[in-house]
Coordinates of C-alpha atoms in Angstrom, one line a residue:
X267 CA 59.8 114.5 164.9
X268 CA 56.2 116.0 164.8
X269 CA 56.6 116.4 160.8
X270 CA 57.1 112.7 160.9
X271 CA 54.2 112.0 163.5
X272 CA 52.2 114.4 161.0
X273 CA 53.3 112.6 157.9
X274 CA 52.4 109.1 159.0
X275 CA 49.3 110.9 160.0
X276 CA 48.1 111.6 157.0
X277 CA 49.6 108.0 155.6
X278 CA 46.9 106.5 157.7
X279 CA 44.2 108.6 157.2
X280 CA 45.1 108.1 153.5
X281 CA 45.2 104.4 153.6
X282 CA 42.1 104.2 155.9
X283 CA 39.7 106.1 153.4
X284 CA 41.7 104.4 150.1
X285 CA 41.0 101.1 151.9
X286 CA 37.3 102.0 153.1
X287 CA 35.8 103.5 149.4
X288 CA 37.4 100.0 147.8
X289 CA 35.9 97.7 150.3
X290 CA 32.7 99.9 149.9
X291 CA 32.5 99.0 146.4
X292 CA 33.1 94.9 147.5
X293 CA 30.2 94.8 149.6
X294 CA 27.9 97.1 146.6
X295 CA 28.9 94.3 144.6
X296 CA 28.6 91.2 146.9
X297 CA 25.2 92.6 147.9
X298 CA 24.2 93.3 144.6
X299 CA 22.9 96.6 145.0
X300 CA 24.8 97.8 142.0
X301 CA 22.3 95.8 140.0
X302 CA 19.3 98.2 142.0
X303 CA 21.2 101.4 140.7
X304 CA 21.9 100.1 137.0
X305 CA 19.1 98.1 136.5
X306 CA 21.2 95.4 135.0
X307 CA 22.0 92.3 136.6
X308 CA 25.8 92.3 137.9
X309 CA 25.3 88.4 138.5
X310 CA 27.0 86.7 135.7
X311 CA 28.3 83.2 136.0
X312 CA 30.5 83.5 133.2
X313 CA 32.1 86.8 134.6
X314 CA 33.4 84.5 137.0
X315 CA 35.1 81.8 135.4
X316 CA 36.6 85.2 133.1
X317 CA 37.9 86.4 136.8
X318 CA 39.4 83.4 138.0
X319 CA 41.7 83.1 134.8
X320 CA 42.3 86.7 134.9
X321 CA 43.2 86.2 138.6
X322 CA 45.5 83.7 137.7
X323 CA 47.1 85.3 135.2
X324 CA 47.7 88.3 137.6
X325 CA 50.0 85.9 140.0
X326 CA 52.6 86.1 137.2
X327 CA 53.0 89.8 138.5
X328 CA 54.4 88.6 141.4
X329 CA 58.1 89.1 140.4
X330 CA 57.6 92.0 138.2
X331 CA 55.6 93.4 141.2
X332 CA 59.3 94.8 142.4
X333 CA 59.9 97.0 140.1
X334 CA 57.8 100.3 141.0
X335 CA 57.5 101.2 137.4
X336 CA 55.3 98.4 137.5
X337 CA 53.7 98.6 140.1
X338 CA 52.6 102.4 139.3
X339 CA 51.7 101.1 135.7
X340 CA 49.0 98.6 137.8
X341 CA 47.9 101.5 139.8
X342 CA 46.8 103.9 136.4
X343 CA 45.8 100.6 134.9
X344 CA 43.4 100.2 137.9
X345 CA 42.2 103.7 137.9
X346 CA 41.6 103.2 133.6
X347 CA 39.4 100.3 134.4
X348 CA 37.4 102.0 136.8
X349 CA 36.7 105.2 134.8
X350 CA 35.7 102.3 131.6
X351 CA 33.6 100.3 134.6
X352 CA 32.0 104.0 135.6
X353 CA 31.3 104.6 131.4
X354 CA 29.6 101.2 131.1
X355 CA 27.5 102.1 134.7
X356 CA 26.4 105.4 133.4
X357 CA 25.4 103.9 130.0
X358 CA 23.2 101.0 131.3
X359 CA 20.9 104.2 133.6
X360 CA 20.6 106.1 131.1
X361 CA 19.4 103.0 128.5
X362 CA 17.3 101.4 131.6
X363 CA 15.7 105.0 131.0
X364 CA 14.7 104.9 127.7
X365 CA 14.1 101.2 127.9
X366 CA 16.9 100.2 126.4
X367 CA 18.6 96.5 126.0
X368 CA 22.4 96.5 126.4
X369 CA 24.2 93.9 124.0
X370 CA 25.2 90.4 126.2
X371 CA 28.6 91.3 125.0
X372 CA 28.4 94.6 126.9
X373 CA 26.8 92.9 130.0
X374 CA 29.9 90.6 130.3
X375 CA 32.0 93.3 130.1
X376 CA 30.6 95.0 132.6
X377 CA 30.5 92.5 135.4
X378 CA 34.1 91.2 134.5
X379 CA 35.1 95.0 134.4
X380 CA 34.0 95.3 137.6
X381 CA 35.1 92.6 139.1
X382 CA 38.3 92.7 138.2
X383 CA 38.9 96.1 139.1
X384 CA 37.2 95.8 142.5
X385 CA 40.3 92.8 143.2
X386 CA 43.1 95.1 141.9
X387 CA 42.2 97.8 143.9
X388 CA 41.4 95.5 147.0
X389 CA 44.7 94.0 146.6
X390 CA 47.0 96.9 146.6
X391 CA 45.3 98.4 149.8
X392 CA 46.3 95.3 151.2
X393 CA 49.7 96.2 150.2
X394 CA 49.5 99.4 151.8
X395 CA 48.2 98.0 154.6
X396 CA 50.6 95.2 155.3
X397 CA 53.7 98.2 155.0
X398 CA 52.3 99.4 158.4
X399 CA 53.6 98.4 161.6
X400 CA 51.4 96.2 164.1
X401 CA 50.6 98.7 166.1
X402 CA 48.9 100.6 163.5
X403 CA 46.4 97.8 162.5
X404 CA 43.5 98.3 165.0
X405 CA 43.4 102.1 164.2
X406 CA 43.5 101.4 160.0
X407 CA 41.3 98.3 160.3
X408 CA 38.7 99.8 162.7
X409 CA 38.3 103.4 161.2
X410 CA 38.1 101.4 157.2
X411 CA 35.7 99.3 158.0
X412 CA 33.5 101.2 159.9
X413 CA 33.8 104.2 157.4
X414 CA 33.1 101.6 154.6
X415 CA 29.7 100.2 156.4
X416 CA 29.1 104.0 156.6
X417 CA 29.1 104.6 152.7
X418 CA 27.2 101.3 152.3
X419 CA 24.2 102.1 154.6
X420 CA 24.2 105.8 153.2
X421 CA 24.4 104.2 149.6
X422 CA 20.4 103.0 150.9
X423 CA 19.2 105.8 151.5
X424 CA 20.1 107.3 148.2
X425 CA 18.3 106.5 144.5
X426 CA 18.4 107.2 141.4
X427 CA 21.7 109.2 139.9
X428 CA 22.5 110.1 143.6
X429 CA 23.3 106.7 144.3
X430 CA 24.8 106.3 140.9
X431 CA 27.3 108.8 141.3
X432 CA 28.7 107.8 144.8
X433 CA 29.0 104.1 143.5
X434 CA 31.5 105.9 141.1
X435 CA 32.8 108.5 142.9
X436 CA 34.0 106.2 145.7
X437 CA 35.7 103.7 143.1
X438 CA 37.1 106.5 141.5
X439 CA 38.2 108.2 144.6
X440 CA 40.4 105.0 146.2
X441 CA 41.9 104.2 142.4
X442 CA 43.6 108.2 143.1
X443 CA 44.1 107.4 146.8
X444 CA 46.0 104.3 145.3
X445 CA 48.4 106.1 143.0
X446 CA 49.1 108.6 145.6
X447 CA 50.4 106.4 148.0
X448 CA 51.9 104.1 146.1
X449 CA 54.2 106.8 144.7
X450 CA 54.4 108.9 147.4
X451 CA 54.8 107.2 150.1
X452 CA 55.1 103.5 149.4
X453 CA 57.6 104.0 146.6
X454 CA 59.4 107.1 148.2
X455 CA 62.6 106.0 149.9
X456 CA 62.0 108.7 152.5
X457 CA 59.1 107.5 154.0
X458 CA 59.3 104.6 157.1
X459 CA 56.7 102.1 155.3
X460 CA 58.4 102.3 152.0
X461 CA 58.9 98.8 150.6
X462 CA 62.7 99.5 150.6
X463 CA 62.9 100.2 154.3
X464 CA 59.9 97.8 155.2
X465 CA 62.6 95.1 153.2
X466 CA 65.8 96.2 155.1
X467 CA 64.0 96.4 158.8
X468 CA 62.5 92.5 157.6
X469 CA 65.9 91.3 156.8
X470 CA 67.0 91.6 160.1
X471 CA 65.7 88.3 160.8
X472 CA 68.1 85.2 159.4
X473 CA 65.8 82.9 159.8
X474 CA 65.7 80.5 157.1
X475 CA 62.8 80.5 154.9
X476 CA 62.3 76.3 155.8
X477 CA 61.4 77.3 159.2
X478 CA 58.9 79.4 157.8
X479 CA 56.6 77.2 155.5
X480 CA 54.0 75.9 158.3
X481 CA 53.4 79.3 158.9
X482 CA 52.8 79.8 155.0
X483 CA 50.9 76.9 154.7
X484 CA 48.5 77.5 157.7
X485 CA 48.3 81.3 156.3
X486 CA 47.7 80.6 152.8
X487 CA 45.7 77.8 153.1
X488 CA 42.9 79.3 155.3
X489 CA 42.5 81.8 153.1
X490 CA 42.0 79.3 150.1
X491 CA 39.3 77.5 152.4
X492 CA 37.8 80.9 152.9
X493 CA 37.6 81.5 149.4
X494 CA 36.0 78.1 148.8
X495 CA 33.1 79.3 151.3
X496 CA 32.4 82.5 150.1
X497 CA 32.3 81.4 146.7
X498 CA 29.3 79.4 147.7
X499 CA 27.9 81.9 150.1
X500 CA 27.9 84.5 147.5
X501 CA 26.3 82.0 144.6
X502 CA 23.9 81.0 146.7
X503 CA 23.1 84.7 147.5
X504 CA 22.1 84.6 143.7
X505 CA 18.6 83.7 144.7
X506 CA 17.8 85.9 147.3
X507 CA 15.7 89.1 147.7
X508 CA 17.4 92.5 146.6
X509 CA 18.2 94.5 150.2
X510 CA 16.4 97.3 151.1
X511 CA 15.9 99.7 154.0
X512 CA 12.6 99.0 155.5
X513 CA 12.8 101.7 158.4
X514 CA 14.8 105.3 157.7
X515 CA 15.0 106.4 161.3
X516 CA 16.5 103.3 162.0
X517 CA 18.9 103.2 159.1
X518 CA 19.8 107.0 160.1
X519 CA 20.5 106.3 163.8
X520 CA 22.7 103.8 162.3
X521 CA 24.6 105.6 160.4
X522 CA 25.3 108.3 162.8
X523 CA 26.6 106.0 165.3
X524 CA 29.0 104.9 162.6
X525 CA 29.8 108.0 162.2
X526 CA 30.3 108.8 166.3
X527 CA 32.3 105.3 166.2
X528 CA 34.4 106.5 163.4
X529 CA 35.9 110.0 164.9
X530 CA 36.2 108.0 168.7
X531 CA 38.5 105.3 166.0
X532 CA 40.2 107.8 165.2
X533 CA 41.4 109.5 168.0
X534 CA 40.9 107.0 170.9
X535 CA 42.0 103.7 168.7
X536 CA 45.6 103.8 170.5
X537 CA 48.0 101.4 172.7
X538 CA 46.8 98.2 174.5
X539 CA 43.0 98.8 174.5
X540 CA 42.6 99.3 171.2
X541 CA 43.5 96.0 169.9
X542 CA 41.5 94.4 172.8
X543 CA 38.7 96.2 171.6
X544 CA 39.0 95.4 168.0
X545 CA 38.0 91.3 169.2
X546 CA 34.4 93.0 169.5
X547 CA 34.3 94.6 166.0
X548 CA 33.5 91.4 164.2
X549 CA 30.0 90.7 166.5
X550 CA 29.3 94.5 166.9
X551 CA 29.4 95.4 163.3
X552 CA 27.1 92.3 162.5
X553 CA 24.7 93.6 164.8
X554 CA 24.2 97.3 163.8
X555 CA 23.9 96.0 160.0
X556 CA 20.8 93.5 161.1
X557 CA 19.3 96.5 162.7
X558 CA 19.6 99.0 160.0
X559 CA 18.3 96.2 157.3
X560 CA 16.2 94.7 160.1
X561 CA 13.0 93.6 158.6
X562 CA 10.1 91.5 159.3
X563 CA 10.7 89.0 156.3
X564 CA 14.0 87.1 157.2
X565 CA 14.1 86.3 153.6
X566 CA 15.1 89.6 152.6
X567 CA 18.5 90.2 155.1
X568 CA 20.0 87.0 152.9
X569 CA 22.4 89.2 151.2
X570 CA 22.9 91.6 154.5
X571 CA 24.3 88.2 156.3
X572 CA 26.2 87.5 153.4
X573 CA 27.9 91.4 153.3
X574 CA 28.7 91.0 156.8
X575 CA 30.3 87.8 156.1
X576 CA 32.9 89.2 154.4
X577 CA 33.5 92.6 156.0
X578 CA 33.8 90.5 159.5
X579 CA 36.9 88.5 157.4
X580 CA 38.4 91.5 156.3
X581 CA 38.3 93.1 159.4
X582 CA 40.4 90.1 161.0
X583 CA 42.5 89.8 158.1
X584 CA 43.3 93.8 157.6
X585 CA 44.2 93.3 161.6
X586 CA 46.6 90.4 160.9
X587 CA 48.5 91.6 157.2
X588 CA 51.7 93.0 158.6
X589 CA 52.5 90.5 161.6
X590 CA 51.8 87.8 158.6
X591 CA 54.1 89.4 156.1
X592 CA 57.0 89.1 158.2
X593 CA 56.6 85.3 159.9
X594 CA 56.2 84.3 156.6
X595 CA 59.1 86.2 155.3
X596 CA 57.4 87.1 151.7
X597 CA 58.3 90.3 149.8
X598 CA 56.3 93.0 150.3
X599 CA 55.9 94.4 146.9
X600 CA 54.2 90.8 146.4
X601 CA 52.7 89.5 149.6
X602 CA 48.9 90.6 149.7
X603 CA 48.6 90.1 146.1
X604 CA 49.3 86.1 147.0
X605 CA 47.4 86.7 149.5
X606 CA 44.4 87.9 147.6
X607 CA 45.3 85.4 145.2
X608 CA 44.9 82.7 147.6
X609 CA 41.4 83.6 148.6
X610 CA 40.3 85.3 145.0
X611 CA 40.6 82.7 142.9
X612 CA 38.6 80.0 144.8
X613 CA 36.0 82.4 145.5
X614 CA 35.6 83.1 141.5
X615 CA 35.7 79.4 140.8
X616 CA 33.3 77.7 143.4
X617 CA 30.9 81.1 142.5
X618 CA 31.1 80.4 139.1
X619 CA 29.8 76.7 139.6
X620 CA 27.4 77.6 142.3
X621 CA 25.8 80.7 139.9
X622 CA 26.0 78.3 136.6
X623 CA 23.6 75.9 138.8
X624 CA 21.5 78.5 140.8
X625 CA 17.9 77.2 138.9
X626 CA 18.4 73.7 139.4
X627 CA 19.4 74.2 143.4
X628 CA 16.4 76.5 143.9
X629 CA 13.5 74.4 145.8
X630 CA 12.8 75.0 149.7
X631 CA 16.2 73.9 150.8
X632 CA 17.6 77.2 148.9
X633 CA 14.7 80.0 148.6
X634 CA 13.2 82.3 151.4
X635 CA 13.9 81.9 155.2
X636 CA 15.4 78.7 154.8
X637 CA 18.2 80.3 152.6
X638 CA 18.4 83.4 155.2
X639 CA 19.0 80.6 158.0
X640 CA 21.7 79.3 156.1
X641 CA 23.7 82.7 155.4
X642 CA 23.3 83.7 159.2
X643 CA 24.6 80.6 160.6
X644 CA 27.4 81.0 158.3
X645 CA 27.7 84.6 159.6
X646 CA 28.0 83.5 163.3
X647 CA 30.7 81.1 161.3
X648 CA 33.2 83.4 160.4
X649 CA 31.9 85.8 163.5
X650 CA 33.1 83.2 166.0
X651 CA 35.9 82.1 163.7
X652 CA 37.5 86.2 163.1
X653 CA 36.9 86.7 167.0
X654 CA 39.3 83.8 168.3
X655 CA 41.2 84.6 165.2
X656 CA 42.0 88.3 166.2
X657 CA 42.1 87.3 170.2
X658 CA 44.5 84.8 169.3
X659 CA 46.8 87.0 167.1
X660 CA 46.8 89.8 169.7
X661 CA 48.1 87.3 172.8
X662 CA 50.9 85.3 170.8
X663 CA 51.8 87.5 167.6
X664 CA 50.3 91.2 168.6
X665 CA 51.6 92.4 171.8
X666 CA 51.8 96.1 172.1
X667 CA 55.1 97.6 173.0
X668 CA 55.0 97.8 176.6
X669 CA 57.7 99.2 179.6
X670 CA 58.1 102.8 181.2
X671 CA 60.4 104.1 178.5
X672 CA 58.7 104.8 175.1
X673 CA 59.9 101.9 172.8
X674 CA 61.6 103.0 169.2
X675 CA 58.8 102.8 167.1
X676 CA 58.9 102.8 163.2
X677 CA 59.1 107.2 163.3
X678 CA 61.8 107.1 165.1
X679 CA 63.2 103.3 164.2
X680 CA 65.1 104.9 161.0
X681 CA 66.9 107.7 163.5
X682 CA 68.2 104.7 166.0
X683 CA 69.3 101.9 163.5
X684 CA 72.8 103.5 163.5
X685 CA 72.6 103.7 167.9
X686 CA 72.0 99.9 167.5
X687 CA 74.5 99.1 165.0
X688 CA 77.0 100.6 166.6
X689 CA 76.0 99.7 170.4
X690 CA 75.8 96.0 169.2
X691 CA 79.5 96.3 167.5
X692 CA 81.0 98.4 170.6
X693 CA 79.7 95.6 173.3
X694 CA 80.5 92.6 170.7
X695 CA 76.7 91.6 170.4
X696 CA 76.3 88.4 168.1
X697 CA 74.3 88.4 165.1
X698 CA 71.4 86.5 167.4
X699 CA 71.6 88.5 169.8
X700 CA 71.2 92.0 167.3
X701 CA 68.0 90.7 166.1
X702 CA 66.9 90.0 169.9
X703 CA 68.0 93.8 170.3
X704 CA 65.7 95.2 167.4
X705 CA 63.1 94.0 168.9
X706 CA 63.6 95.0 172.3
X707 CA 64.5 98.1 171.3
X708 CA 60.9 98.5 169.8
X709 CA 59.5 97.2 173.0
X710 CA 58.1 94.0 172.2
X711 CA 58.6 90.9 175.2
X712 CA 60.4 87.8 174.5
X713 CA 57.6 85.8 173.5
X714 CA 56.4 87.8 171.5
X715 CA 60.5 87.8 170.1
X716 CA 60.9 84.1 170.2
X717 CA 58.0 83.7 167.9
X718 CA 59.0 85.8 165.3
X719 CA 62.3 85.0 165.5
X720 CA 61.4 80.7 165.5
X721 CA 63.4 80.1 168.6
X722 CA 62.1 78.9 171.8
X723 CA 61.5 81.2 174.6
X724 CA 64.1 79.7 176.6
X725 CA 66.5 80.8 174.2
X726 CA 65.2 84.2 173.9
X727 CA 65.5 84.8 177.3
X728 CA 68.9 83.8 177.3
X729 CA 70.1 85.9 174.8
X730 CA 68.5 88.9 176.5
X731 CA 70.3 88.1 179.6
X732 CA 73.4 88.4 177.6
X733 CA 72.6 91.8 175.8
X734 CA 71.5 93.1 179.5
X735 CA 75.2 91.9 180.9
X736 CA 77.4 93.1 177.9
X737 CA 75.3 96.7 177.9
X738 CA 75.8 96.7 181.3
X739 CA 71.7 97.2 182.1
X740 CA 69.4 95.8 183.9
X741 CA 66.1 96.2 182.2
X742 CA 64.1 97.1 179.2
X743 CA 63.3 100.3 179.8
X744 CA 67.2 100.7 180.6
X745 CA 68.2 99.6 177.1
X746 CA 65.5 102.1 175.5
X747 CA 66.9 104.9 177.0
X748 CA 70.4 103.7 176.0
X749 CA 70.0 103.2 172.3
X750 CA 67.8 107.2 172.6
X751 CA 71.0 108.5 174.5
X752 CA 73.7 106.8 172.0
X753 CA 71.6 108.0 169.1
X754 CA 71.4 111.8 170.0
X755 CA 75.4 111.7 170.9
X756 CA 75.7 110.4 167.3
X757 CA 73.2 113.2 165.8
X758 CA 74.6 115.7 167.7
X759 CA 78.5 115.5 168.2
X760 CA 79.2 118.8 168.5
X761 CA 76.6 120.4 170.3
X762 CA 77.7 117.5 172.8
X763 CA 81.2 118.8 172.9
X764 CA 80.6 122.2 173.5
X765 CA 78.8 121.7 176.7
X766 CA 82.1 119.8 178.5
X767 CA 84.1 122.4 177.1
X768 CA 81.9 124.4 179.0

């Protein structure tokens, strides 16, 4: 058991730092600060409109996406097109040194590159992310994004080939972290969030897919809507001031109460109050970024607001991926690249269109403090918008598993299946009423059961009375320590029989 505990330990820790370096590289990008370190504009509108076909190309992966030859062949591809994005990097320093033009063919290369390989990477974290189980969420979304805010401030206070080589170094690092998980623990059979097991623990539910297409539809399309708003947000971004770090101390302090936030993450980001505390993330992140970029001129935090933006989105969405990939029972080789897909494309369209007419909008509507205005109200947007967003989830989709016995949880999930399999044949449970037992047995009330299982809470209850009267129990906690008992009889038959003998 503690080499399981120890092995998902590492999963996390893997997945959180994977997760963090990518979404590191999204805000570099979305900030433009990668243009700072090249000294070549990585604002192209035609890069774009190249993305959003490439993007839609990419959904044809969806199927193939099953097949984990394939999806290891997108993980070196990934890490290829980072090491060519790195090449191109290096070579525009070193020709902005000797005063160099690049060739337009090489600049378009360059922001598609980069683009393209900052939504692969992106995408198949999400993946990884979504294989987790719920009560993993806070702990993975809290510890990425505050790491990744981490390497973004420190990226700051760095110039020159410093800087230069952590932008690479961090896109590098979480295209290996990628291929590491992906075929050892995502692909591995043995490992609880394989997508295998993740697929035999979802079919449990027989829910037909009909009853599941509001859900799709609500899902699905606010992340197309999202898409359509940062598209703008970021185009419009196009005429703002670079950032820049107007105070060190400040910026410091910053960072080391990232830092301080990220270790108590990581070993205090358990049970119940963690995903209560996560609803505060969304404002409290948006705060320490204004005061490490705090300046005088509002005009130059435009692109900070428009950063937090998305990092307060992702750290709503990262919360919400695996409750979402099972109500709306898609596969989970495929789900967060539709996701992605979903929000991705839209974004690369409506910033395409915004960028293409950036000169013409400029006038006093779009330029200065008016602009910065704009981007923070459409901050306290989405900040208002993620904070219901992940209050919500926690109350009706995200309850932790709760009663005096500790609930089967996903380490120990695998060991039980066969306790109850056979407990629900042995008492004549009906197919309802095993899928009312998988949950239970992980903990999880009947509310929380009658919405993932689309039956009313009525209903719920009234199968649980049932499973309580054929098990003979009268409680929650009773039926936890029934499946525990049945499965260690099962694992250990004979050591069992030799204590009656004696």
């Amino acid at each position: 058991m503690s080499t399981t505990v120890m092995r998902n330990s590492m999963r996390i820790i893997l997945i959180t730092t994977g997760k963090a370096c990518a979404l590191s590289v999204l805000m570099l990008s979305l900030s433009d600060r990668i243009s700072s370190i090249t000294g070549v504009s990585y604002i192209d509108s035609t890069s774009f409109a190249i993305c959003a076909i490439i993007a839609l190309l990419m959904t044809l992966l969806v199927k193939p996406m099953n097949d984990q030859t394939v999806r290891t062949g997108i993980s070196i591809a990934t890490l290829c097109l980072m090491l060519i994005w790195g090449g191109l990097v290096l070579l525009f320093w070193q020709n902005e040194a000797s005063g160099t033009i690049p060739p337009s063919g090489l600049l378009l290369a360059y922001a598609t590159i980069g683009r393209i390989t900052t939504l692969a990477i992106n995408f198949q974290w999400n993946t990884h992310i979504s294989l987790s189980d719920d009560s993993e969420s806070s702990k993975i979304a809290a510890a990425s994004i505050a790491l990744s805010m981490l390497i973004f401030m420190m990226s700051f206070c760095l110039d020159g080939p410093c800087a230069l080589i952590l932008t690479i170094a961090i896109g590098l690092a979480s295209c290996i972290l990628n291929i590491v998980v992906e075929t050892s623990v995502s692909s591995n059979d043995d490992s609880s969030h394989s997508y295998d097991n993740v697929r035999e623990s979802d079919a449990i539910s027989r829910t037909s897919t009909d009853a599941v297409r509001r859900t799709r539809l609500l899902f699905f399309g606010s992340r197309m809507l999202y898409g359509l708003f940062l598209g703008s947000v970021v185009g419009l971004s196009s005429l703002a001031q670079p950032i820049t770090l107007f105070e060190m101390p400040i910026a410091a302090l910053c960072i080391a109460t990232l830092a301080i936030g990220l270790i108590g993450s990581w070993f205090f980001f358990d049970g119940r109050a963690s995903s209560y505390s996560i609803i505060s993330m969304p404002l409290l992140v948006s705060i320490l970024a204004a005061i490490c970029f705090y300046s005088q001129d509002v005009a130059s935090m435009t692109r900070v607001f428009v950063v937090m933006t998305e990092v307060v989105w992702i750290a709503q969405n990262m919360f919400q991926l695996s409750s979402y990939r099972k109500m709306t029972k898609t596969a989970p080789t495929s789900f967060a690249l539709i996701e992605y897909s979903f929000q991705i494309i839209p974004f690369y369209l409506t910033a395409w269109v915004v960028t293409s007419f950036a000169g013409e909008m400029q006038g006093p509507l779009f330029s200065g403090d008016t602009l910065a205005i704009i981007e923070l109200f459409n901050l306290g947007i989405i900040v208002a918008v993620a904070t219901v967003a992940i209050a919500r989830h926690i109350v009706r989709y995200h309850p932790m598993p709760s009663g005096g016995a500790n609930a089967v949880d996903s380490k120990s999930l695998k060991e039980n299946t066969l306790s109850i399999a056979t407990l629900a044949e042995k008492y004549g449970l009906t197919p309802r009423e095993l899928e009312v037992l998988e949950y239970l047995a992980k903990g999880y009330s009947r509310p929380y059961i009658a919405k993932m299982l689309f039956i009313s809470p009525s209903t719920a209850k009234t199968h649980t009375k049932h499973i309580y009267a054929k098990l003979a129990i009268d409680s929650q906690d009773a039926l936890i320590s029934l499946i525990r008992d049945n499965a260690n009889e099962q694992q250990h038959p004979i050591e069992k029989a030799s204590l009656r003998v004696r």
